[in-house]
PDB file of C-alpha atoms in Angstrom:
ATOM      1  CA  UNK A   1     -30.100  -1.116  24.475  1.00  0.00           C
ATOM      2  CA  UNK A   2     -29.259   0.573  21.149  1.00  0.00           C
ATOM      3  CA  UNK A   3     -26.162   1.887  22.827  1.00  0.00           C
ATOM      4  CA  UNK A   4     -24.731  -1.128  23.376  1.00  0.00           C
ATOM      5  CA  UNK A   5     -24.968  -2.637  19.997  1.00  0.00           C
ATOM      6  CA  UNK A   6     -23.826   0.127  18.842  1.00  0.00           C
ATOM      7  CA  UNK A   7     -20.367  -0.229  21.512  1.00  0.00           C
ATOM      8  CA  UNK A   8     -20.397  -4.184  20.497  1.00  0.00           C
ATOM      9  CA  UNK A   9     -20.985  -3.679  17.000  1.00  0.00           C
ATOM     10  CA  UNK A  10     -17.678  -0.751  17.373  1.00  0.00           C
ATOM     11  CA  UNK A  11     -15.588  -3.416  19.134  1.00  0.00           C
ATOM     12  CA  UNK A  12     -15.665  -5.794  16.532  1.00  0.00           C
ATOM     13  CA  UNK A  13     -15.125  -3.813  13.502  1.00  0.00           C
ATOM     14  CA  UNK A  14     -11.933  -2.511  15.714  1.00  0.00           C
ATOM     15  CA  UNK A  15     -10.804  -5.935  16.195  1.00  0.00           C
ATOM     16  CA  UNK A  16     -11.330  -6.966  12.850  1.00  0.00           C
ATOM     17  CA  UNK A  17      -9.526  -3.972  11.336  1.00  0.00           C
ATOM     18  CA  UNK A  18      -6.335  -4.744  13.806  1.00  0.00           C
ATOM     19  CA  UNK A  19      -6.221  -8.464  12.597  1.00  0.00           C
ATOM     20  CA  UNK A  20      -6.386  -6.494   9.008  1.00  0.00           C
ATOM     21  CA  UNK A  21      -3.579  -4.483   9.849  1.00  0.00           C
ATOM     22  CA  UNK A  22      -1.437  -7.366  11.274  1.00  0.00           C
ATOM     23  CA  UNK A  23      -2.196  -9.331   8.295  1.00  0.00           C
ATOM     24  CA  UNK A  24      -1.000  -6.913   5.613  1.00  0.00           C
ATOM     25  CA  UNK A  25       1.932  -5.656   7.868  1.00  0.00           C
ATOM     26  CA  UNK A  26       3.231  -9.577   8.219  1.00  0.00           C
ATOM     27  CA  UNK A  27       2.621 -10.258   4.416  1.00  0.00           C
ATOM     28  CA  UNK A  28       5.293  -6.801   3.518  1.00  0.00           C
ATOM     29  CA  UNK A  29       6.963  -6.956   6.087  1.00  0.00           C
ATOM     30  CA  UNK A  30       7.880 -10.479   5.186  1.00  0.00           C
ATOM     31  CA  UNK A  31       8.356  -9.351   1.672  1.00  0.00           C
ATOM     32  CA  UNK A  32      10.470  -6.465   2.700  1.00  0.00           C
ATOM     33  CA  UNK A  33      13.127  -8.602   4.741  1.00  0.00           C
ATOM     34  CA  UNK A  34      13.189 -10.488   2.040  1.00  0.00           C
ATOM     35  CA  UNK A  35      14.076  -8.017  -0.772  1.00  0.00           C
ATOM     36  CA  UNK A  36      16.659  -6.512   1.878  1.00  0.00           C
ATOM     37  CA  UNK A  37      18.338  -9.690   2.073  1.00  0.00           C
ATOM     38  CA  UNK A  38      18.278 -11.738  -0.736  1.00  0.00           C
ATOM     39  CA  UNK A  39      19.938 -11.690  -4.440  1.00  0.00           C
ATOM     40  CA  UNK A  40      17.626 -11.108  -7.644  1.00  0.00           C
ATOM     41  CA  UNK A  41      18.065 -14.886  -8.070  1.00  0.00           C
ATOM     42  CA  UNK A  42      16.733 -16.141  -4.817  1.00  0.00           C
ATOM     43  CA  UNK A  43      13.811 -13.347  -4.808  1.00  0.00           C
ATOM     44  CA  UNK A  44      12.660 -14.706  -8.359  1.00  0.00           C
ATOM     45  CA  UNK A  45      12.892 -18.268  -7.153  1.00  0.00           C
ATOM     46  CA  UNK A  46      10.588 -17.777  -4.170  1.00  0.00           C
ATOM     47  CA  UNK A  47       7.598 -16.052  -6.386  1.00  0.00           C
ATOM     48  CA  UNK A  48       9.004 -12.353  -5.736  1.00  0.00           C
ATOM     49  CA  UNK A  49       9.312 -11.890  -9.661  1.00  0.00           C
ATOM     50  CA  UNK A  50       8.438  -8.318 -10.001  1.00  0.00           C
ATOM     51  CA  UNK A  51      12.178  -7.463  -9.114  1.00  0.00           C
ATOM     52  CA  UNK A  52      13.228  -9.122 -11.858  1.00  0.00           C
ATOM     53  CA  UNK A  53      15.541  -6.475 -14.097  1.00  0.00           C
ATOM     54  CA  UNK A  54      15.390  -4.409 -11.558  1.00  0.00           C
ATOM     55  CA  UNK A  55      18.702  -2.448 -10.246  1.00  0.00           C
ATOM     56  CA  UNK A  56      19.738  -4.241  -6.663  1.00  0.00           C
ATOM     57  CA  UNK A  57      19.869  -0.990  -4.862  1.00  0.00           C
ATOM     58  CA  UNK A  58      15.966  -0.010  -6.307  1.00  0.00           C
ATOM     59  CA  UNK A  59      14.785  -3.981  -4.719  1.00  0.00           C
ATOM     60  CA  UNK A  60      16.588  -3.103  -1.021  1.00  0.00           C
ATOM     61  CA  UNK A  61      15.136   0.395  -1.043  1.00  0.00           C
ATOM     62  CA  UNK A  62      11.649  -1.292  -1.770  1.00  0.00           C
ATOM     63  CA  UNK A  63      12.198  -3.743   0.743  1.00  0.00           C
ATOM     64  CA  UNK A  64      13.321  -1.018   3.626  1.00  0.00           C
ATOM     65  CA  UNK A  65      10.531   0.998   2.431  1.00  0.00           C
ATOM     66  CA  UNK A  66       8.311  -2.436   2.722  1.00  0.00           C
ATOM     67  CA  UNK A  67       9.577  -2.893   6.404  1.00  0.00           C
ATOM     68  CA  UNK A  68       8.878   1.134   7.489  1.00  0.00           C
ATOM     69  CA  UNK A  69       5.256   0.549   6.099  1.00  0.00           C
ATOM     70  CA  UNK A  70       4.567  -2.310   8.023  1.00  0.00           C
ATOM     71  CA  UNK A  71       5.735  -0.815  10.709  1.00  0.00           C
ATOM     72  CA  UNK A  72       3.659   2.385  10.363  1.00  0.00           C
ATOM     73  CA  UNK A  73       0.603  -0.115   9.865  1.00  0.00           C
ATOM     74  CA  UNK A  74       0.929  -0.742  14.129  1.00  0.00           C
ATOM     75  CA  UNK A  75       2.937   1.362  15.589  1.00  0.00           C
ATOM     76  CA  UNK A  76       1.221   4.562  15.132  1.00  0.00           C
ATOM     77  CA  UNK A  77      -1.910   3.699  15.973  1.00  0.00           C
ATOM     78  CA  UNK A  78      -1.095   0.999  18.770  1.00  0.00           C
ATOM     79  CA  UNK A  79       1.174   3.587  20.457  1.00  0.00           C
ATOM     80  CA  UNK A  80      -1.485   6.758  20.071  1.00  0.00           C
ATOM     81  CA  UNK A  81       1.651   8.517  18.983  1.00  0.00           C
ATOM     82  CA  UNK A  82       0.471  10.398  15.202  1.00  0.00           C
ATOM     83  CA  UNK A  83      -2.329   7.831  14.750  1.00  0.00           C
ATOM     84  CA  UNK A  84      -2.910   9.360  11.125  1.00  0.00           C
ATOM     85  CA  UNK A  85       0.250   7.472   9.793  1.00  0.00           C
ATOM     86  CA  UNK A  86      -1.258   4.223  10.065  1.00  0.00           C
ATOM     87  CA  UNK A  87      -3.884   5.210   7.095  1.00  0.00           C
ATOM     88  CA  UNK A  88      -1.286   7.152   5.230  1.00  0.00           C
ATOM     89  CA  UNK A  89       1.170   3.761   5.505  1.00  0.00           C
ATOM     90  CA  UNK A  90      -2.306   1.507   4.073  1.00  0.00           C
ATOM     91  CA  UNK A  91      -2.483   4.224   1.516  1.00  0.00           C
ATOM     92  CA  UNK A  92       0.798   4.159   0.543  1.00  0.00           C
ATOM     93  CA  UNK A  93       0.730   0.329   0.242  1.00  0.00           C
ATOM     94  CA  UNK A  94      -2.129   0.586  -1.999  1.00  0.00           C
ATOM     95  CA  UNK A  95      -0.015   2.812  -4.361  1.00  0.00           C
ATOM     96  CA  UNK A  96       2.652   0.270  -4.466  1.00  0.00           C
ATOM     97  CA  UNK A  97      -0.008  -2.379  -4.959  1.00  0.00           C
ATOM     98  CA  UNK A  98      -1.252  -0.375  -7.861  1.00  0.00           C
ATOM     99  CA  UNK A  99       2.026  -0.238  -9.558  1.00  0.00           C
ATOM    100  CA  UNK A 100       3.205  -3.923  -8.607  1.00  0.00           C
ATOM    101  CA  UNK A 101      -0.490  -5.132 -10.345  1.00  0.00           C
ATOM    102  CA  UNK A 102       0.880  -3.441 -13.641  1.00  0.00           C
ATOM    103  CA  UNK A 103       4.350  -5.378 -13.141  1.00  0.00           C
ATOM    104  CA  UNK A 104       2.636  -8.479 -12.879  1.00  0.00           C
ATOM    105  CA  UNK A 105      -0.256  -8.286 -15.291  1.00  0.00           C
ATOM    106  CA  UNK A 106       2.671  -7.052 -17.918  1.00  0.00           C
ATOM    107  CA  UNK A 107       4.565  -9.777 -17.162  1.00  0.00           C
ATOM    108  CA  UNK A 108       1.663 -12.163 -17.659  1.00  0.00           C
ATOM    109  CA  UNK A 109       1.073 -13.326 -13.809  1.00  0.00           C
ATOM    110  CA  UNK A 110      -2.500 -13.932 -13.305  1.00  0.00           C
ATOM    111  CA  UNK A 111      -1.789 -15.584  -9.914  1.00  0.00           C
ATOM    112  CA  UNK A 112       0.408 -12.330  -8.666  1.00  0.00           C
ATOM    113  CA  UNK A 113      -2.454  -8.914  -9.996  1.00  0.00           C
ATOM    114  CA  UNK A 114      -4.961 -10.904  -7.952  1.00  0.00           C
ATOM    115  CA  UNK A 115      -3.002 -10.938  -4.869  1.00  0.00           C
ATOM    116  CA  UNK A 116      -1.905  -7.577  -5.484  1.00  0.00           C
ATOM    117  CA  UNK A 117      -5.465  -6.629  -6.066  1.00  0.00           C
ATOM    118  CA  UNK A 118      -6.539  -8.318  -2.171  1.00  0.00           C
ATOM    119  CA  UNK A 119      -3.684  -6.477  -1.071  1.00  0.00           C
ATOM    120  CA  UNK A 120      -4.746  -3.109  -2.676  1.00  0.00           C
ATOM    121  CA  UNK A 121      -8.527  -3.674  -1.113  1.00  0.00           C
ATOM    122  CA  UNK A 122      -7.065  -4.199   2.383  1.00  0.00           C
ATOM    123  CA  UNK A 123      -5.209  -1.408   2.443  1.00  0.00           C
ATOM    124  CA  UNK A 124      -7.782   0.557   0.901  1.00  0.00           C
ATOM    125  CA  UNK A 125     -10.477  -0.576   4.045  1.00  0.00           C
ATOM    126  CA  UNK A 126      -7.537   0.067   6.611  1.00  0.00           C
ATOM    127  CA  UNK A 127      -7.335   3.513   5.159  1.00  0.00           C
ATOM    128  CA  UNK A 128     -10.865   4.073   5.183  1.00  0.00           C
ATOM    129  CA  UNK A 129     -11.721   3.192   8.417  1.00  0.00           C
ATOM    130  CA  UNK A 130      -8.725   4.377  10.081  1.00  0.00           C
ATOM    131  CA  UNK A 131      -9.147   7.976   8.858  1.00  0.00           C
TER     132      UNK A 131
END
């Protein structure tokens, strides 16, 4: 009987974690087109404003960099094919988090270090469980 709670109690947490996963890899991957496709201007407009001063060249490279993580948030792990990049790509998230929470609380955005912050957690949990 123990077993089976056990297997039950395994299933959800591994269901919950992939609806984690999906979550976070829609929300940069979603940021990530966007700083590949749109001016300074139009990024700043839509609440992106931590690429404000920054060169055009550094916000594209984020953005690619955005849409590779997201991708190594599923692909890895969905397609058993080097599993261990789907923690490494929540881990480097949260590093990126880190640094975009300075950005923000610098530039006096509240609303922006505490959805960093949710951001950093989540990828911290997807790391930790996935390792």
């Amino acid at each position: 009987m123990h077993y089976f709670y056990l297997i039950k109690n395994q299933i959800f947490s591994n269901t919950l974690f992939w609806v984690l996963q999906i979550l976070v890899a829609a929300a940069f991957l979603y940021s990530g087109i966007n700083k590949s496709i749109y001016s300074e201007q139009k990024l700043v407009a839509i609440g992106q404003t931590g690429v404000e001063g920054l060169p055009l060249t550094l916000t594209r490279f984020i953005g690619i960099i955005e849409i590779l993580g997201s991708i190594g948030l599923i692909l890895p792990l969905a397609l058993n094919i080097s599993p261990k990049m789907t923690p490494l790509s929540a881990i480097g998230f949260a590093i990126i988090m880190v640094l975009a929470a300075r950005v923000h609380y610098n530039r006096h955005e509240p609303k922006n270090v505490v959805n960093n912050c949710i951001l950093l957690l989540l990828c911290v949990l997807i790391a930790w469980y996935r390792f």
